[in-house]
Coordinates of C-alpha atoms and ligand atoms in Angstrom, one line a residue:
X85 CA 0.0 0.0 0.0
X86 CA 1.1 3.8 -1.2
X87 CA 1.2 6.5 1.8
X88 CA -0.7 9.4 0.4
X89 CA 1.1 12.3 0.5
X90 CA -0.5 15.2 1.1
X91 CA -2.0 16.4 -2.1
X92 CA -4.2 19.7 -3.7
X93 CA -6.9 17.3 -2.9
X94 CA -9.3 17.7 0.0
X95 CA -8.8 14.3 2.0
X96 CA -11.9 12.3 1.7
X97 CA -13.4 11.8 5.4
X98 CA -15.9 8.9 5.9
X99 CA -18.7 9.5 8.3
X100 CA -20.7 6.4 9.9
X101 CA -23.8 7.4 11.6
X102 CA -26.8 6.1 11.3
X103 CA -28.5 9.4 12.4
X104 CA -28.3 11.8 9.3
X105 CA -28.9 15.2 11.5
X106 CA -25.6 14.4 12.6
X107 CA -24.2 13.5 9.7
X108 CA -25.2 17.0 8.1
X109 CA -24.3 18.7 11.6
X110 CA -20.4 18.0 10.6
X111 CA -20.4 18.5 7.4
X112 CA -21.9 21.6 7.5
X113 CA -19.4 22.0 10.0
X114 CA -16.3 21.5 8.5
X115 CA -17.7 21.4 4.8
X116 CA -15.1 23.1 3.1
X117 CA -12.1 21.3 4.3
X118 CA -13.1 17.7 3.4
X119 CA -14.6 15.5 0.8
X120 CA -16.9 13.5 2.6
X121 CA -18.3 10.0 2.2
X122 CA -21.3 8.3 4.5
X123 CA -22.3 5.5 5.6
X124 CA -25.2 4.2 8.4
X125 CA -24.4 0.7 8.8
X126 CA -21.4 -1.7 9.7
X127 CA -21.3 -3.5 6.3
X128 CA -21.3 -0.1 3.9
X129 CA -18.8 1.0 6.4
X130 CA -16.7 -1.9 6.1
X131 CA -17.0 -2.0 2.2
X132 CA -16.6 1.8 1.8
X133 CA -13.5 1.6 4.4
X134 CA -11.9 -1.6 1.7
X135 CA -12.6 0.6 -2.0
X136 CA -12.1 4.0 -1.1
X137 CA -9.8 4.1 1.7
X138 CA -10.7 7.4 2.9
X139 CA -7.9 9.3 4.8
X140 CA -10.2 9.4 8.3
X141 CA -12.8 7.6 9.3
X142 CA -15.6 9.6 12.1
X143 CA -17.6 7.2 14.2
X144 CA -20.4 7.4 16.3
X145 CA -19.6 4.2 18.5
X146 CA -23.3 3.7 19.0
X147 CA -24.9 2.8 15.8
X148 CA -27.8 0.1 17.0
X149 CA -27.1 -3.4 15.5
X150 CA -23.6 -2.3 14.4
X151 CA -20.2 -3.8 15.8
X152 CA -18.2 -0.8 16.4
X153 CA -15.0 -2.8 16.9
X154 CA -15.2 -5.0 13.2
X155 CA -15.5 -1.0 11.9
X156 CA -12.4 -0.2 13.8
X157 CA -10.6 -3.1 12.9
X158 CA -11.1 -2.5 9.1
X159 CA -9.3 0.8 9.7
X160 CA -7.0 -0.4 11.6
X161 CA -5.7 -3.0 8.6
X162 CA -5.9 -0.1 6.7
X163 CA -3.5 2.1 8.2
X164 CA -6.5 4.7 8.0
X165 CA -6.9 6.6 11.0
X166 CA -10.1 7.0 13.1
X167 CA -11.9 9.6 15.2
X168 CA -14.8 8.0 17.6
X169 CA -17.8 10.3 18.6
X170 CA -19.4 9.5 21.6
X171 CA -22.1 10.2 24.0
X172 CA -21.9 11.9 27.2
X173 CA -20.5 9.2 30.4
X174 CA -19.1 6.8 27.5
X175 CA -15.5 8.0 28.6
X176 CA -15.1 4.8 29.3
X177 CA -16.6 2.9 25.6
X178 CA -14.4 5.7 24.0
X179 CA -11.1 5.0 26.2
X180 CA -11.6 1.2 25.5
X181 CA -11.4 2.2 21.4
X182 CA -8.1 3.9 21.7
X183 CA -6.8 1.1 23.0
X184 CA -7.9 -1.4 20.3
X185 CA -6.5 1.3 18.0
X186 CA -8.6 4.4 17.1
X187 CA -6.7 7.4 17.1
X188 CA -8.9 10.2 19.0
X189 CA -12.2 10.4 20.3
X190 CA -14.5 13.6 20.0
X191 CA -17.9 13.7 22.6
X192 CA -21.0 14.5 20.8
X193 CA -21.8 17.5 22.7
X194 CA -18.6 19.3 21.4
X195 CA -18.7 19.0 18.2
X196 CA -17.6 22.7 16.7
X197 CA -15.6 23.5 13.6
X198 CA -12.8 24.0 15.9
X199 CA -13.0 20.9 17.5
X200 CA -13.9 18.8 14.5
X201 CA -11.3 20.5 12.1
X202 CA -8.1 20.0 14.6
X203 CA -9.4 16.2 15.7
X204 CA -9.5 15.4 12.0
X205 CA -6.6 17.3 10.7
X206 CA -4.5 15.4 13.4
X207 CA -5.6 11.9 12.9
X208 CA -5.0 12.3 9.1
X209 CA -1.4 13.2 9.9
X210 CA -1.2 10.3 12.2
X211 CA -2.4 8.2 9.8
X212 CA 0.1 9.7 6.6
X213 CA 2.9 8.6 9.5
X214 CA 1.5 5.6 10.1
X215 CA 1.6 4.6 6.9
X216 CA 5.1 5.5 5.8
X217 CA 6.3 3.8 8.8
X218 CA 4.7 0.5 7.5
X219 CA 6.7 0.9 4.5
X220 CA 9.7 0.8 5.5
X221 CA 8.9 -2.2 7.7
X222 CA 7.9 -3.4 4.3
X223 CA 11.0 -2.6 3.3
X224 CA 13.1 -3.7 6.1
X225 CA 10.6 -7.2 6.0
X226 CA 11.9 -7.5 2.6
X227 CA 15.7 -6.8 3.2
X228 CA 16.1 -9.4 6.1
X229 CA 14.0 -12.0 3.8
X230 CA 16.8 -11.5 1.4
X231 CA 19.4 -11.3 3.8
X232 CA 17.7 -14.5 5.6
X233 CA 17.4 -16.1 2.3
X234 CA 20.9 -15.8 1.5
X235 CA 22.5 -16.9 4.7
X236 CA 20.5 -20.3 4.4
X237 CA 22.8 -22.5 2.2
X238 CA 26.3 -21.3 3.8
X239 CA 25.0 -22.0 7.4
X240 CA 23.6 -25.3 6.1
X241 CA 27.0 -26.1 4.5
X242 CA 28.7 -25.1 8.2
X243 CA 26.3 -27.5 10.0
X244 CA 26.8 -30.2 7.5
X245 CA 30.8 -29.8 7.2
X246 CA 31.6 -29.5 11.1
X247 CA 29.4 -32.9 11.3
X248 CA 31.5 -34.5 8.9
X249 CA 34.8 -33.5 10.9
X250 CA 33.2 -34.5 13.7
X251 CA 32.7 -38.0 12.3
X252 CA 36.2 -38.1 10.4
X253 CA 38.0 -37.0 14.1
X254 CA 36.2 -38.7 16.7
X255 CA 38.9 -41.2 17.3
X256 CA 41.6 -38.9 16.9
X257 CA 40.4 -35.5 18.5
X258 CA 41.4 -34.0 21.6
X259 CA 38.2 -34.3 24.0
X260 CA 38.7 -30.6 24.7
X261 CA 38.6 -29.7 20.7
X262 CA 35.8 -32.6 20.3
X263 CA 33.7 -30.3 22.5
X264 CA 34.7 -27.0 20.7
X265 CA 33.4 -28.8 17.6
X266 CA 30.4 -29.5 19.3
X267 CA 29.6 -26.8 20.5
X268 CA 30.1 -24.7 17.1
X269 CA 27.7 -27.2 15.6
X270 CA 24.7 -26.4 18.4
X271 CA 25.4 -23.1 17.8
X272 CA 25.3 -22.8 14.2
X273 CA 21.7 -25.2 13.8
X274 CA 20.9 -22.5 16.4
X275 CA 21.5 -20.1 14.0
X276 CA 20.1 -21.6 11.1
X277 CA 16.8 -21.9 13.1
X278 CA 16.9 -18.4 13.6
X279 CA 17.3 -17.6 9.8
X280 CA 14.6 -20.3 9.1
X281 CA 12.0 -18.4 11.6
X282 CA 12.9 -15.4 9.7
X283 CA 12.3 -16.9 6.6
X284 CA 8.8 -17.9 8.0
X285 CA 8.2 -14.6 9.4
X286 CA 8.7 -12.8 6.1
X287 CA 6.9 -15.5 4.3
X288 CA 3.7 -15.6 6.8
X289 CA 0.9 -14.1 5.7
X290 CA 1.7 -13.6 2.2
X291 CA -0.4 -16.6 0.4
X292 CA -1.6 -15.4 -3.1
X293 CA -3.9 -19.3 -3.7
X294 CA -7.6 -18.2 -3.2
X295 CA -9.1 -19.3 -0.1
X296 CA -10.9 -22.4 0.4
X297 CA -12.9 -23.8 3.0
X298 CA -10.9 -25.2 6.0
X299 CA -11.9 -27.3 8.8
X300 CA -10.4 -25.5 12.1
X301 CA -11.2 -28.0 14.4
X302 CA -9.0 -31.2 12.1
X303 CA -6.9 -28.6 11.9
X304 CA -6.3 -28.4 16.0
X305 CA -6.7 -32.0 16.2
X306 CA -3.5 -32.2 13.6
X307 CA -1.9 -29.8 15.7
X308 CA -2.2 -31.5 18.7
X309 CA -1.5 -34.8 17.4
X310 CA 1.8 -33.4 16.2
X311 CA 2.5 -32.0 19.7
X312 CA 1.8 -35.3 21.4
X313 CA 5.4 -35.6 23.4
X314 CA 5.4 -32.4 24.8
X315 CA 1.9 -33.5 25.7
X316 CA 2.7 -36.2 27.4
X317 CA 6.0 -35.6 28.8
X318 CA 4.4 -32.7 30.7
X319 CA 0.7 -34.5 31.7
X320 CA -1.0 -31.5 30.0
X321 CA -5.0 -31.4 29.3
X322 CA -5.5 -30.5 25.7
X323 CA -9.9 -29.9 25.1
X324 CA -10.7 -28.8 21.2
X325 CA -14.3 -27.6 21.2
X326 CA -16.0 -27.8 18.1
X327 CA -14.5 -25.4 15.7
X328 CA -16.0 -24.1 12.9
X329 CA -15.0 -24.2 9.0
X330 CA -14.0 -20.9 7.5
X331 CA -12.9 -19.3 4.6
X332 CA -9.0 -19.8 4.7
X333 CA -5.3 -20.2 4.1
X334 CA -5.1 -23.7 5.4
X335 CA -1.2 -23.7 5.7
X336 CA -1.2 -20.2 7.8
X337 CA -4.1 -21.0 9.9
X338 CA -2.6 -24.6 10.8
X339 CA 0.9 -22.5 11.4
X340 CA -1.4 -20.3 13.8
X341 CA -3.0 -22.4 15.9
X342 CA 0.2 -24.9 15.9
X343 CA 2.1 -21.3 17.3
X344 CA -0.7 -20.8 19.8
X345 CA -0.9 -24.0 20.9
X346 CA 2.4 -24.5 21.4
X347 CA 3.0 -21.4 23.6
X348 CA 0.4 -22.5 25.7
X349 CA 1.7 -25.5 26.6
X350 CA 5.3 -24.0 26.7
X351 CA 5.1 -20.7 29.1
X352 CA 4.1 -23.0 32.3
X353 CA 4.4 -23.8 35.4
X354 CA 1.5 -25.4 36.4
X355 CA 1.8 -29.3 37.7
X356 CA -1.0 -29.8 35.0
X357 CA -0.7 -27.7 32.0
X358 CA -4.6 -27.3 30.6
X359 CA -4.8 -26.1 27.2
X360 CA -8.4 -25.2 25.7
X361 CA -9.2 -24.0 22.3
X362 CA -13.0 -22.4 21.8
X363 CA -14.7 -21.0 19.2
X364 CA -18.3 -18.5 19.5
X365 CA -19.9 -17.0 16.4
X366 CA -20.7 -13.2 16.7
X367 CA -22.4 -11.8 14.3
X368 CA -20.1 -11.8 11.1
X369 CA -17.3 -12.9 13.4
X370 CA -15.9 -16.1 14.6
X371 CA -13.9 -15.7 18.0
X372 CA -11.4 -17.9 18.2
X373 CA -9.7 -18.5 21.8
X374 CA -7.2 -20.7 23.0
X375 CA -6.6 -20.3 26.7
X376 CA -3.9 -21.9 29.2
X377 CA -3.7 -21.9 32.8
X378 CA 0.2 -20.5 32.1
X379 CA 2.3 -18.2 34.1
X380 CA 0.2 -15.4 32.0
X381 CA 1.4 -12.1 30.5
X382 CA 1.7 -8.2 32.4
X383 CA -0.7 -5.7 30.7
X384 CA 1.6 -3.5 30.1
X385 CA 3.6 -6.3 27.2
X386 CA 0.5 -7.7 25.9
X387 CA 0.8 -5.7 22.8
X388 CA 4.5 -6.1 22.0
X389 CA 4.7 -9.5 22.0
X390 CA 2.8 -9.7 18.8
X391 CA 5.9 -7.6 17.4
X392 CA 8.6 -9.8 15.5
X393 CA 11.6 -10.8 18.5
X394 CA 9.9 -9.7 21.5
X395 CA 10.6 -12.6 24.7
X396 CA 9.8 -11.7 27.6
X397 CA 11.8 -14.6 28.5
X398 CA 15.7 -15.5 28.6
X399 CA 16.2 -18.5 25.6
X400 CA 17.8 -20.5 28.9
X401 CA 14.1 -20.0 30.7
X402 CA 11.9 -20.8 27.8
X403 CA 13.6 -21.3 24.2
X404 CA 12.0 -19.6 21.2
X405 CA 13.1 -17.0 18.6
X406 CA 10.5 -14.5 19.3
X407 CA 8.7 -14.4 16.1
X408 CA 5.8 -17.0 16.5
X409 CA 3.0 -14.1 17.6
X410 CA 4.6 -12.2 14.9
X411 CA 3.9 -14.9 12.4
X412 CA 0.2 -15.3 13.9
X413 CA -0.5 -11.8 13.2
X414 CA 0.3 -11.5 10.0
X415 CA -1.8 -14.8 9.0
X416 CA -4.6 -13.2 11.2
X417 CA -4.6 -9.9 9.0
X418 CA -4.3 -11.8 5.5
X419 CA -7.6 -13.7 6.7
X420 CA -8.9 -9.7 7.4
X421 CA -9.2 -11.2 11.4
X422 CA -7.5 -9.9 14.0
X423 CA -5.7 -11.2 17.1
X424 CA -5.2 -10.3 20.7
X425 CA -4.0 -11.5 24.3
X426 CA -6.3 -11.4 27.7
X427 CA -4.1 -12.1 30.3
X428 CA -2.4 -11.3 33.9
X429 CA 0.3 -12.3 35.5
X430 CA 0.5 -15.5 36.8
X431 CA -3.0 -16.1 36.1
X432 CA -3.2 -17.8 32.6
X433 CA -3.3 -16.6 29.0
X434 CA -6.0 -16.5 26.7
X435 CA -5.3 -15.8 23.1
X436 CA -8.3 -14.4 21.1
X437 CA -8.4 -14.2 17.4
X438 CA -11.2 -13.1 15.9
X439 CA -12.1 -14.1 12.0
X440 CA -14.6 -12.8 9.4
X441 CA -16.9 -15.7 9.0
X442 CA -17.0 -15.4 5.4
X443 CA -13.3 -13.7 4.6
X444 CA -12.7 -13.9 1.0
X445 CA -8.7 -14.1 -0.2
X446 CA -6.8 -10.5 -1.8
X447 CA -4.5 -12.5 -3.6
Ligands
LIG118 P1 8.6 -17.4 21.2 O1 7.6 -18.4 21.7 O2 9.5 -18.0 20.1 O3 9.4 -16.8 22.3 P2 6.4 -15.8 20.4 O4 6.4 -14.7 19.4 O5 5.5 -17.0 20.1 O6 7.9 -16.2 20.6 O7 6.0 -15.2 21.8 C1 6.6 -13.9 22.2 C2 6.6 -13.9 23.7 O8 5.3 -13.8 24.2 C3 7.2 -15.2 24.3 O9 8.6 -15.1 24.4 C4 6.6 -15.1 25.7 O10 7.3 -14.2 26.5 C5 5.2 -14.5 25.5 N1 4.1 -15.5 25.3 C6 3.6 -16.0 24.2 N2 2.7 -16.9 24.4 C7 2.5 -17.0 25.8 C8 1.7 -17.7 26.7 N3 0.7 -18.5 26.2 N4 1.8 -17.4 28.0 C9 2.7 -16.6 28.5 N5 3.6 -15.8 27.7 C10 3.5 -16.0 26.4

């Protein structure tokens, strides 16, 4: 996706409302400033938020029947920035979407040029930055791919070569060099596994093959399966509810729920590790959690760790490269879904990823 610069071009701003009065109110308001599109429902908003990527998005958080937080998170994907409008003593409601990403929010009773012009003229900026910033992660994404891609066949012919000396010396070697040479070789499939996560990383949500229907619950039953020795070696309690099929990527959505899975069977300390994976349709949404009885996440982190190499763990505590939740982001955003942690310390971990029920595939 292009930043738009600023151009001679009023920016287009996209009001959803389902009361027109209002709808007028700031347009009349701030009418010769911005190009304005409308929308009174969820679905318009959604579709008008996916063709004409408007530059800000105004909503009134209350629209009856609408889901406020699937408008949000289309903007969000989007990079395009949003301003909520809200009703008097829903501080609160309001404070709850800037968290989950919209960039100011405006009460209804205060709604003046003033107010509505600066509120506006900010989040677009926001947004412009926003946006160039995710190009150069692009850009960075696409350098360490290369870089990753590159490093690959050396480091493979390190491991490989260092075994075969190993092999070729074991009767002759010093046991002080025989130990050098095995440590260089733990190192470097260290290594490599790094470069292959990185591979994966910039890989991840990238599929171009049109979606097809996929099974989520054979899916977690496939997961688990594989994961059976960890399983058993630690007495954990895996339940699978009964899933639903979606509209998928069936390779990045097994990926997913195998990284999810996995995590929540690894960060424990419980005698019993008890793993559960749940699934509840709302609305046009399937929620998708998978909670653990784990030593849990601080508020404060639970954003982060969905950035590529965050641990909030030594490698020595709990091994891992750090780029799993990175990985199950970007599958969650090619599948226009989003995903999110609910947890405290010490208290557990529950992972909820939320899924258009009827996503259809860019690609
Ligand atoms: P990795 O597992 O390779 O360290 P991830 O990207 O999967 O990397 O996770 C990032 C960090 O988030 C982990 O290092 C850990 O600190 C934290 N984390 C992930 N899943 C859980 C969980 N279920 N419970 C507690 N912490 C978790």
């Amino acid at each position: 996706m292009l930043a738009r610069l600023p151009s001679t071009q009023p920016p287009c701003v996209l009001i959803v409302d389902d009361d027109e009065v209002d709808r007028r109110f700031v347009q009349r308001a701030v009418r010769n400033q911005f190009v304005f599109l409308e929308a009174d429902n969820e679905l318009l908003a959604i579709s008008l938020i996916r063709t004409h990527t408007p530059d800000c998005v105004l909503l009134d958080y209350h629209i009856p029947g609408a889901n406020a937080m699937a408008i949000l998170e289309a903007c969000v994907q989007s990079y395009i920035p949003m301003v909520v409008l809200s009703g008097v003593g829903n501080e609160t409601i309001a404070a709850e979407a800037i968290k989950s990403g919209a960039t100011d929010y405006l009460p209804k009773t205060m709604l003046s040029q003033a107010s509505l012009t600066r509120a506006i003229t900010n989040a677009i900026e926001k947004g412009i930055l926003e946006r160039l910033l995710h190009e150069k992660q692009q850009e960075l994404e696409t350098f360490v791919a290369t870089a990753a891609h590159d490093l690959k066949a050396p480091l493979r012919t390190v491991v490989t070569q260092c075994q075969l000396a190993q092999l070729l010396t074991q009767e002759t070697l010093e046991p002080e060099a025989q130990q050098a040479l095995a440590t260089a070789i733990m190192a470097a499939n260290s290594l490599f596994d790094l470069v292959q996560n990185l591979l994966d990383y910039t890989e991840s949500g990238r599929s171009t093959k049109p979606f097809e229907p996929v099974d989520l619950e054979t899916l977690a039953r496939q997961v688990v399966a594989d994961l059976d020795t960890i399983i058993s070696d630690s007495d954990a309690l895996v339940e699978i509810a009964p899933l639903p099929t979606i509209q998928g990527d069936a390779t990045g959505l097994r990926q997913l729920l195998q990284n999810l899975i996995g995590n929540a069977l690894k960060f424990q300390n419980h005698e019993r590790p008890h793993v559960q994976v749940t699934a509840v349709q709302e609305e046009a949404w399937w929620q998708i959690r998978v909670s653990d009885n784990g030593i849990g996440i601080e508020p404060e982190v639970q954003k982060q760790i969905f950035q590529p190499l965050t641990r909030l763990h030594a490698a020595s505590a709990y091994e891992g490269s750090g780029l799993g939740l990175a990985i199950c982001n970007k599958i969650a955003h090619l599948h226009q879904g989003t995903i999110r942690v609910e947890s405290a310390l010490g208290r557990g971990s529950t992972f909820v990823l939320n899924l258009p029920a009827t996503a259809t595939s860019e690609g």
